[in-house]
Amino acid sequence: MEFKSIKIGKYEIKYPIIQGGMGLGISWDKLAGNVSLEGGLGVISSVGTGYYENRAHITKELNSKPLGSENFYSREGLKAVIDNARKICGDLPLGVNILYASNDYARTVKDACEHGINIIISGAGLPTNLPEFTQNFKDVALVPIVSSAKALKIICKRWTMRYNRLPDAVILEGPLSGGHQGFTYEQCLDPEYQLENLIKPVKEEIKEWGDFPLFAAGGIWDKDDIKRVCDLGADGVQMGTRFIGTHECDASKDFKDVILNAKKEDIELIKSPVGYPARGVRTNLLDLVDKKAGPKISCISNCVSPCQRGKEAKEVGYCIADRLFDAFSGVKETGLFFTGANGYKLNEIISVKELFKKLIHGENS
């Protein structure tokens, strides 16, 4: 398989590989900047930018946590991440992942546009009104994440009717991905909903509206996987978990160690305050939650709307913002460590440059 460059809106990516946006803080400036530098699309996670660097840019905090969504999704923090990524990749295309479920969604989208981001990727719900917030930034490419042809149809219909535009690309995420799923627990295990069976109907839906690239995601590990999904009709891939195993990944060494030490049976679907299952590593936190002895829940950051200011967090037994920050920081006792289903395959930390070499030329290159 020979890799060709691909266009997302007006931006050309040397290799058809998007690095998944991993939050909180797993893909910030170092990882995203280096992925773009090597010819993929580096993607900054907008989640928890109030925690970035020394937090001097946030206006209020409580118990050493950003207070409210305006500080959790810090405007100045996001700006600093983008600026520092640009120091690595220059003017090469750079993306940001903004969860549709996040509080302050519209403001975060506008912040990213104003700070010169090229491509906005948005999932965790159907971003049916995303173009509304980017109308003053016509060059910014918009890429929704979907889990079905039906979801893509809804987005294309709304976008064309209301905003007279189509997605510049779409990411189809299957149920082997890390973090939150676009499927119920039962669907995640149902062969009918596996990525291989979703590509064709989504590709056919794209043809109903025009022509824009389809990136397949969820369980993509190596060059063989990329070839397999491209043979099924995808134009490229999004990969998250594999990039955790890089020196440039912004997570702490302890975070990477948790993934490196995970066995296949340690990676499972877990309940989440967002309402859909999420995939991560079974650690001490989940053992505590099972015993109803998890850390105290006090919704300080107000991160995602489905949680309803901590109501759903109390139902499932943990605050997702606090526990993801613990994981990013390497606090193994109370951290929530998201990974894709293939996370157990990680066995070394290499550079982003080395990883691209493996993905483009094969594992033994």
XYZ file of C-alpha atoms in Angstrom:
365
model
C 0.000 0.000 0.000
C 1.314 3.394 -0.986
C 0.210 6.331 1.117
C -1.052 9.409 -0.686
C -1.631 12.888 0.603
C -5.211 13.849 1.385
C -7.124 17.102 1.530
C -9.383 18.149 4.390
C -11.029 21.332 3.198
C -8.226 23.536 1.894
C -5.560 21.730 3.937
C -3.371 18.981 2.521
C -2.047 16.275 4.846
C 0.990 14.332 3.626
C -0.235 11.033 5.102
C -3.927 10.102 5.614
C -3.425 9.644 9.365
C -5.236 11.734 11.969
C -4.014 11.498 15.548
C -7.035 11.142 17.817
C -7.693 13.964 20.255
C -7.122 12.490 23.695
C -8.126 14.398 26.785
C -7.541 15.388 29.436
C -4.082 16.512 28.388
C -2.904 13.368 26.625
C -2.677 15.127 23.266
C -1.666 18.726 23.760
C 1.146 20.697 22.118
C 4.004 18.192 22.151
C 2.097 15.275 20.636
C -0.093 17.237 18.225
C 2.763 19.483 17.079
C 5.029 16.527 16.333
C 2.345 14.507 14.534
C 1.705 17.441 12.199
C 5.439 17.887 11.764
C 5.770 14.274 10.603
C 3.023 14.579 8.013
C -0.120 13.465 9.823
C -2.787 15.685 11.341
C -1.923 16.501 14.934
C -5.007 17.086 17.050
C -5.086 19.050 20.300
C -7.656 18.040 22.907
C -9.594 21.049 24.186
C -10.557 19.206 27.372
C -9.225 20.647 30.618
C -6.986 23.368 29.195
C -7.391 25.136 32.526
C -4.854 22.622 33.846
C -2.277 23.486 31.176
C 1.203 24.427 32.418
C 1.120 26.574 35.580
C -2.624 27.457 35.467
C -1.691 31.140 35.795
C -4.172 31.897 32.996
C -7.334 30.789 34.856
C -9.364 33.308 36.822
C -10.800 31.091 39.567
C -10.079 27.727 41.109
C -11.377 25.707 44.034
C -9.421 22.981 45.784
C -6.690 23.455 43.151
C -9.149 22.709 40.332
C -10.405 25.082 37.621
C -13.743 26.464 38.810
C -16.570 26.243 36.286
C -16.502 25.427 32.601
C -15.090 28.858 31.707
C -11.898 27.932 33.571
C -11.889 24.193 32.818
C -12.047 25.048 29.092
C -9.627 27.919 29.519
C -9.402 30.303 26.584
C -5.855 31.341 27.438
C -4.864 27.740 28.150
C -6.061 26.627 24.707
C -4.255 29.558 23.115
C -1.021 28.576 24.866
C -1.357 24.938 23.715
C -1.930 26.024 20.106
C 0.930 28.547 20.219
C 3.348 25.948 21.597
C 2.241 23.344 19.038
C 2.886 25.907 16.304
C 6.442 26.308 17.579
C 6.897 22.637 16.644
C 4.933 22.281 13.391
C 4.925 25.827 12.041
C 2.194 26.465 9.473
C 1.451 22.788 8.821
C -2.210 21.811 9.304
C -3.198 21.516 12.971
C -6.499 20.316 14.431
C -8.422 20.533 17.679
C -10.962 18.089 19.085
C -13.916 19.751 20.825
C -16.516 17.544 22.502
C -20.066 18.464 21.542
C -21.107 17.386 25.032
C -18.792 19.918 26.645
C -20.156 22.931 28.436
C -19.011 26.162 26.773
C -18.933 24.343 23.410
C -19.748 27.387 21.260
C -17.221 29.584 23.023
C -14.468 26.945 22.799
C -15.071 26.549 19.042
C -14.771 30.312 18.558
C -11.654 30.423 20.743
C -9.988 27.754 18.606
C -10.870 29.607 15.400
C -9.582 32.921 16.740
C -6.310 31.255 17.751
C -5.671 30.058 14.208
C -6.623 26.387 14.310
C -7.080 24.874 10.848
C -9.405 21.921 11.449
C -12.080 21.314 14.098
C -13.022 17.726 14.894
C -16.166 17.264 16.967
C -17.973 14.245 18.390
C -19.454 13.102 21.724
C -22.900 13.927 20.381
C -24.015 15.115 16.947
C -22.510 18.564 16.260
C -25.538 19.704 14.238
C -24.901 23.428 14.814
C -21.085 23.497 14.608
C -21.006 25.676 11.435
C -22.981 28.359 13.278
C -19.949 29.142 15.424
C -17.412 29.175 12.588
C -19.224 31.399 10.074
C -16.646 34.167 10.444
C -13.820 31.685 9.818
C -14.530 30.237 6.378
C -11.109 28.583 6.049
C -11.564 26.396 9.137
C -12.350 22.824 8.060
C -15.094 20.990 9.975
C -14.947 17.254 10.654
C -17.725 15.537 12.624
C -17.235 12.161 14.311
C -20.073 9.699 13.705
C -20.862 6.085 14.545
C -23.333 5.376 11.726
C -24.593 6.397 8.299
C -27.782 7.634 9.975
C -25.798 10.060 12.148
C -23.946 11.389 9.097
C -27.236 11.847 7.236
C -28.654 13.961 10.083
C -25.541 16.154 10.140
C -25.401 16.644 6.354
C -29.117 17.440 6.199
C -28.906 20.039 8.993
C -25.683 21.598 7.732
C -26.911 21.991 4.155
C -30.330 23.333 5.130
C -29.149 25.759 7.785
C -25.628 26.691 6.747
C -25.284 25.628 3.106
C -22.200 23.558 3.770
C -21.056 19.975 4.116
C -18.402 18.367 6.301
C -14.849 18.687 4.952
C -14.277 15.095 6.089
C -15.943 12.657 8.453
C -14.479 10.312 11.057
C -16.303 7.024 11.541
C -15.455 5.692 14.974
C -16.095 2.022 15.681
C -16.576 0.462 19.139
C -12.940 -0.574 19.741
C -11.824 3.003 20.389
C -10.599 4.346 23.701
C -12.686 6.610 25.873
C -16.345 7.273 25.196
C -18.260 5.201 22.700
C -21.051 6.204 20.342
C -22.749 2.889 21.059
C -24.591 1.151 23.869
C -22.760 -1.536 25.817
C -24.610 -4.237 23.844
C -23.822 -2.630 20.487
C -20.114 -2.461 21.347
C -20.110 -6.264 21.472
C -22.470 -6.838 18.515
C -20.713 -7.872 15.238
C -23.218 -5.770 13.279
C -21.794 -2.573 14.802
C -18.106 -3.321 14.283
C -16.122 -0.830 12.213
C -15.704 -3.169 9.220
C -19.490 -3.339 8.782
C -20.048 0.412 9.144
C -17.654 1.714 6.486
C -19.665 0.783 3.390
C -22.990 2.356 4.472
C -21.228 5.548 5.598
C -19.326 5.710 2.290
C -22.629 5.345 0.452
C -24.171 8.118 2.534
C -21.273 10.431 1.635
C -22.033 9.860 -2.072
C -25.589 11.082 -1.489
C -24.217 14.491 -0.525
C -21.017 14.972 -2.477
C -17.440 13.865 -2.041
C -15.405 14.249 1.133
C -12.932 11.853 2.778
C -13.862 9.170 5.280
C -11.435 8.393 8.102
C -11.963 5.111 9.964
C -11.176 4.933 13.687
C -11.320 2.494 16.576
C -8.872 -0.388 16.848
C -6.494 0.804 14.110
C -3.039 -0.339 15.141
C -0.607 -0.813 12.239
C -0.106 -0.561 8.483
C -2.079 -3.769 7.921
C -5.085 -2.273 9.737
C -4.820 0.905 7.687
C -4.733 -1.134 4.462
C -7.661 -3.264 5.618
C -10.029 -0.358 6.278
C -8.894 1.500 3.151
C -9.638 -1.623 1.094
C -13.147 -1.468 2.590
C -13.612 2.101 1.386
C -12.009 4.408 3.941
C -9.725 7.188 2.667
C -7.606 7.314 5.816
C -7.586 6.570 9.536
C -7.695 8.188 12.938
C -5.487 6.600 15.605
C -5.339 7.471 19.277
C -4.002 4.731 21.539
C -0.914 3.998 19.453
C 0.262 7.571 19.985
C 0.219 7.140 23.773
C 3.334 5.038 23.277
C 5.440 7.992 22.133
C 7.953 10.150 23.963
C 6.095 13.229 22.768
C 2.714 12.181 24.192
C 1.860 14.861 26.774
C 0.781 12.394 29.465
C 3.037 11.616 32.417
C 5.387 8.634 32.438
C 3.140 6.989 35.025
C 0.153 7.263 32.684
C 2.122 5.573 29.918
C 3.286 2.887 32.347
C -0.318 1.997 33.211
C -1.072 1.383 29.521
C 2.231 -0.409 28.932
C 1.529 -2.761 31.835
C -2.099 -3.437 30.930
C -3.063 -6.919 29.804
C -5.866 -7.601 27.339
C -8.229 -8.632 30.111
C -7.536 -5.387 32.016
C -9.130 -3.256 29.282
C -12.894 -3.072 29.616
C -16.010 -1.047 29.013
C -16.983 1.021 32.025
C -19.931 3.188 33.000
C -19.456 6.906 32.529
C -21.231 10.061 33.737
C -21.677 10.955 30.055
C -24.294 8.220 29.695
C -22.516 5.992 27.183
C -19.913 3.356 28.012
C -16.233 4.242 27.893
C -13.194 2.010 27.404
C -10.273 2.098 29.787
C -7.956 0.110 32.028
C -9.307 -1.476 35.184
C -7.338 0.176 37.963
C -7.736 0.849 41.656
C -10.301 3.581 40.925
C -12.762 1.125 39.385
C -12.249 -1.282 42.278
C -13.088 1.557 44.687
C -16.132 2.549 42.629
C -17.398 -1.051 42.664
C -17.230 -0.925 46.472
C -18.937 2.493 46.493
C -15.781 3.855 48.095
C -14.549 6.161 45.337
C -13.148 9.668 45.864
C -15.546 12.414 46.935
C -17.608 13.875 44.091
C -18.062 17.633 44.085
C -18.714 19.098 40.635
C -16.164 21.918 40.557
C -15.324 22.109 36.856
C -18.808 21.522 35.323
C -17.202 19.827 32.316
C -19.928 18.042 30.304
C -23.651 18.756 30.062
C -24.899 15.114 30.210
C -23.452 14.827 33.724
C -25.939 17.455 34.970
C -23.607 19.166 37.447
C -22.453 15.936 39.042
C -25.795 14.116 39.187
C -24.651 11.374 36.793
C -21.196 11.318 38.378
C -22.812 10.339 41.668
C -24.818 7.655 39.861
C -21.721 5.965 38.407
C -19.429 6.719 41.344
C -16.769 9.127 40.033
C -16.214 12.631 38.620
C -14.801 12.276 35.136
C -12.933 15.619 35.073
C -11.159 14.975 38.370
C -10.292 11.379 37.596
C -8.973 12.164 34.099
C -6.756 14.860 35.588
C -5.415 12.318 38.087
C -4.643 9.951 35.202
C -2.902 12.672 33.165
C -0.844 13.465 36.274
C -0.001 9.804 36.831
C -1.962 9.320 40.057
C -2.534 5.594 39.712
C -4.691 5.199 42.828
C -7.548 7.418 41.627
C -6.885 8.045 37.918
C -9.188 7.018 35.069
C -6.977 5.650 32.286
C -8.674 5.548 28.894
C -7.299 3.352 26.119
C -8.517 1.600 22.997
C -9.104 -2.145 22.890
C -5.571 -2.710 21.536
C -3.840 -0.800 24.319
C -2.403 -4.044 25.670
C -0.241 -4.238 22.519
C 1.815 -1.236 23.613
C 5.174 -2.542 24.774
C 7.600 0.320 24.168
C 7.885 4.088 24.016
C 9.214 5.395 20.712
C 9.329 8.772 18.985
C 6.499 10.059 16.791
C 8.985 9.981 13.901
C 9.687 6.267 14.513
C 5.979 5.518 14.792
C 5.252 7.130 11.431
C 8.053 5.100 9.908
C 6.397 1.915 11.211
C 2.937 2.969 10.034
C 4.100 3.960 6.559
C 6.669 1.224 5.871
C 5.596 -1.612 8.185
C 6.425 -2.712 11.723
C 9.914 -3.988 10.936
C 11.098 -0.818 9.239
